[in-house]
């Protein structure tokens, strides 16, 4: 549900260093869509468009953004540069690179100097998805409807794991069933 689709003011900015990062960062957008969180997606290069980066970061809060998810590969300066120019939470997603499989990106994003916090997630699509879920958790602190959707997601995810048995093996019991089976003794 980008701002174009919903007409709502975006709460989350999903930015990336180049168009090629969209393959990874689309996982963040998809998760935000699933929860109905209005967001915007932009290419903002720390190296090729530094003035645009500054304008984006400095105007983000005034435009209604509450969290920024920044994905970058290689030198991966985008998350740190954005964090240095806004008070909004910045979540960094290392994009997998051909050279070092994203380890270079991870180390670049996670090694911020003191005073420039960037919440760094895992490399690749899992990191992008988790960045969106973390942004949703941040927003849910002030939004009870979003918190209810998040709780339903967690409950569904838990049930899925508990009901997912192995062939020929009993599925695991939930903690309350274990307590009952043991006569309430733990």
Short mmCIF file of C-alpha atoms in Angstrom, two decimals:
data_model
loop_
_atom_site.label_atom_id
_atom_site.label_comp_id
_atom_site.label_asym_id
_atom_site.label_seq_id
_atom_site.Cartn_x
_atom_site.Cartn_y
_atom_site.Cartn_z
CA UNK A 1 0.00 0.00 0.00
CA UNK A 2 2.27 2.73 -1.22
CA UNK A 3 1.10 6.32 -0.82
CA UNK A 4 -0.01 6.27 -4.44
CA UNK A 5 -2.29 3.26 -3.91
CA UNK A 6 -3.78 4.27 -0.56
CA UNK A 7 -3.82 8.06 -0.71
CA UNK A 8 -2.59 7.96 2.90
CA UNK A 9 0.46 9.81 4.14
CA UNK A 10 3.37 7.36 4.18
CA UNK A 11 4.57 6.37 7.64
CA UNK A 12 7.58 4.38 6.47
CA UNK A 13 10.18 5.31 3.90
CA UNK A 14 11.76 2.36 2.09
CA UNK A 15 14.89 3.65 0.40
CA UNK A 16 17.71 1.95 -1.43
CA UNK A 17 21.01 2.91 -2.97
CA UNK A 18 20.13 1.78 -6.49
CA UNK A 19 17.34 0.23 -8.53
CA UNK A 20 19.10 -3.14 -8.40
CA UNK A 21 18.48 -3.20 -4.63
CA UNK A 22 14.71 -3.43 -5.27
CA UNK A 23 14.97 -7.23 -5.61
CA UNK A 24 15.83 -7.27 -1.89
CA UNK A 25 13.89 -4.26 -0.65
CA UNK A 26 10.64 -5.33 -2.29
CA UNK A 27 10.34 -7.82 0.59
CA UNK A 28 10.02 -4.87 3.00
CA UNK A 29 7.38 -3.22 0.82
CA UNK A 30 5.43 -6.48 0.57
CA UNK A 31 5.37 -6.89 4.36
CA UNK A 32 4.24 -3.29 4.85
CA UNK A 33 1.52 -3.89 2.24
CA UNK A 34 0.36 -7.01 4.07
CA UNK A 35 -0.14 -4.99 7.27
CA UNK A 36 -1.73 -2.05 5.44
CA UNK A 37 1.04 0.38 6.40
CA UNK A 38 1.32 3.32 4.00
CA UNK A 39 4.87 3.70 2.73
CA UNK A 40 6.95 5.18 -0.04
CA UNK A 41 9.75 3.52 -1.99
CA UNK A 42 12.60 5.60 -3.42
CA UNK A 43 16.11 5.27 -4.82
CA UNK A 44 18.37 7.55 -2.79
CA UNK A 45 22.07 7.05 -3.49
CA UNK A 46 24.53 8.19 -0.84
CA UNK A 47 27.24 8.58 -3.49
CA UNK A 48 25.42 9.56 -6.68
CA UNK A 49 22.71 11.82 -5.23
CA UNK A 50 24.08 13.27 -1.97
CA UNK A 51 21.97 16.46 -2.16
CA UNK A 52 18.81 14.37 -2.69
CA UNK A 53 19.81 12.17 0.27
CA UNK A 54 20.08 15.26 2.50
CA UNK A 55 16.77 16.65 1.26
CA UNK A 56 15.04 13.29 1.78
CA UNK A 57 16.39 12.77 5.30
CA UNK A 58 15.82 16.33 6.49
CA UNK A 59 12.23 16.45 5.17
CA UNK A 60 11.18 12.93 6.21
CA UNK A 61 9.66 13.78 9.58
CA UNK A 62 7.87 16.88 8.26
CA UNK A 63 6.35 14.73 5.51
CA UNK A 64 4.90 12.33 8.09
CA UNK A 65 7.40 9.48 8.01
CA UNK A 66 7.94 7.76 11.36
CA UNK A 67 10.57 5.15 10.37
CA UNK A 68 13.05 4.82 7.51
CA UNK A 69 14.21 1.47 6.15
CA UNK A 70 17.43 1.94 4.17
CA UNK A 71 18.93 -0.85 2.08
CA UNK A 72 22.33 -0.68 0.47
CA UNK A 73 25.03 -2.96 -0.87
CA UNK A 74 28.80 -2.76 -1.13
CA UNK A 75 30.09 0.29 0.74
CA UNK A 76 26.51 0.64 2.09
CA UNK A 77 26.78 4.21 3.34
CA UNK A 78 23.10 5.05 2.84
CA UNK A 79 21.69 3.96 6.24
CA UNK A 80 24.36 5.77 8.24
CA UNK A 81 24.22 8.92 6.15
CA UNK A 82 20.43 9.08 6.51
CA UNK A 83 20.66 8.42 10.26
CA UNK A 84 23.12 11.31 10.59
CA UNK A 85 20.53 13.70 9.13
CA UNK A 86 17.27 12.73 10.86
CA UNK A 87 16.00 11.90 14.34
CA UNK A 88 13.71 9.18 12.97
CA UNK A 89 14.62 5.54 13.60
CA UNK A 90 16.66 4.18 10.68
CA UNK A 91 16.71 0.45 10.02
CA UNK A 92 19.58 -0.71 7.82
CA UNK A 93 19.31 -3.66 5.46
CA UNK A 94 22.55 -5.03 3.98
CA UNK A 95 21.93 -5.99 0.36
CA UNK A 96 23.75 -9.11 -0.78
CA UNK A 97 26.63 -8.28 -3.09
CA UNK A 98 28.43 -10.47 -5.59
CA UNK A 99 31.83 -9.69 -4.15
CA UNK A 100 31.44 -10.77 -0.51
CA UNK A 101 27.83 -12.05 -0.40
CA UNK A 102 26.72 -9.00 1.58
CA UNK A 103 29.25 -9.31 4.39
CA UNK A 104 30.82 -6.04 3.22
CA UNK A 105 27.40 -4.35 3.39
CA UNK A 106 26.64 -5.82 6.82
CA UNK A 107 29.92 -4.66 8.31
CA UNK A 108 29.55 -1.20 6.80
CA UNK A 109 26.05 -0.72 8.22
CA UNK A 110 26.63 -2.28 11.63
CA UNK A 111 29.88 -0.36 12.35
CA UNK A 112 28.40 3.10 12.88
CA UNK A 113 30.29 5.56 15.05
CA UNK A 114 28.83 6.28 18.48
CA UNK A 115 25.98 8.76 18.24
CA UNK A 116 24.73 7.62 14.81
CA UNK A 117 22.42 4.69 15.61
CA UNK A 118 21.26 2.40 12.82
CA UNK A 119 19.26 -0.73 13.66
CA UNK A 120 20.96 -3.30 11.44
CA UNK A 121 19.08 -6.35 10.20
CA UNK A 122 20.14 -9.53 8.41
CA UNK A 123 21.58 -9.62 4.90
CA UNK A 124 19.12 -9.88 2.04
CA UNK A 125 15.37 -10.44 1.77
CA UNK A 126 15.02 -11.84 5.30
CA UNK A 127 16.59 -8.64 6.61
CA UNK A 128 14.27 -6.50 4.48
CA UNK A 129 11.23 -8.41 5.70
CA UNK A 130 12.36 -8.17 9.33
CA UNK A 131 13.07 -4.46 8.91
CA UNK A 132 9.44 -3.99 7.88
CA UNK A 133 8.24 -6.07 10.84
CA UNK A 134 10.42 -4.01 13.19
CA UNK A 135 9.04 -0.79 11.69
CA UNK A 136 5.54 -2.18 12.22
CA UNK A 137 6.37 -2.93 15.87
CA UNK A 138 7.59 0.64 16.32
CA UNK A 139 4.41 2.04 14.76
CA UNK A 140 2.22 -0.36 16.77
CA UNK A 141 3.39 1.28 20.00
CA UNK A 142 1.09 4.19 19.09
CA UNK A 143 -1.53 2.35 17.00
CA UNK A 144 -3.78 -0.22 18.70
CA UNK A 145 -5.27 -1.47 15.42
CA UNK A 146 -1.82 -2.15 14.01
CA UNK A 147 -0.85 -3.80 17.32
CA UNK A 148 -3.86 -6.13 16.97
CA UNK A 149 -2.80 -7.07 13.41
CA UNK A 150 0.73 -7.72 14.66
CA UNK A 151 -0.56 -9.91 17.50
CA UNK A 152 -2.69 -11.88 15.04
CA UNK A 153 0.40 -12.37 12.84
CA UNK A 154 2.48 -13.63 15.78
CA UNK A 155 -0.33 -15.96 16.91
CA UNK A 156 -0.73 -17.32 13.36
CA UNK A 157 3.02 -17.81 12.99
CA UNK A 158 3.19 -19.65 16.33
CA UNK A 159 0.24 -21.89 15.45
CA UNK A 160 1.83 -22.68 12.10
CA UNK A 161 5.01 -23.91 13.79
CA UNK A 162 3.14 -25.86 16.49
CA UNK A 163 0.97 -27.59 13.89
CA UNK A 164 3.85 -28.41 11.57
CA UNK A 165 4.81 -31.95 12.54
CA UNK A 166 7.51 -34.13 11.06
CA UNK A 167 6.52 -37.23 9.14
CA UNK A 168 6.02 -40.01 11.70
CA UNK A 169 6.67 -37.71 14.64
CA UNK A 170 4.04 -36.09 16.84
CA UNK A 171 3.83 -32.31 16.47
CA UNK A 172 5.13 -30.41 19.50
CA UNK A 173 2.66 -29.55 22.22
CA UNK A 174 2.01 -25.96 23.21
CA UNK A 175 3.28 -25.04 26.72
CA UNK A 176 -0.23 -25.20 28.24
CA UNK A 177 -0.69 -28.74 26.91
CA UNK A 178 2.70 -29.74 28.33
CA UNK A 179 1.68 -28.37 31.72
CA UNK A 180 -1.61 -30.32 31.56
CA UNK A 181 0.15 -33.52 30.47
CA UNK A 182 2.53 -33.24 33.43
CA UNK A 183 -0.28 -32.58 35.88
CA UNK A 184 0.64 -28.90 36.15
CA UNK A 185 4.08 -29.72 37.60
CA UNK A 186 6.99 -27.82 36.14
#
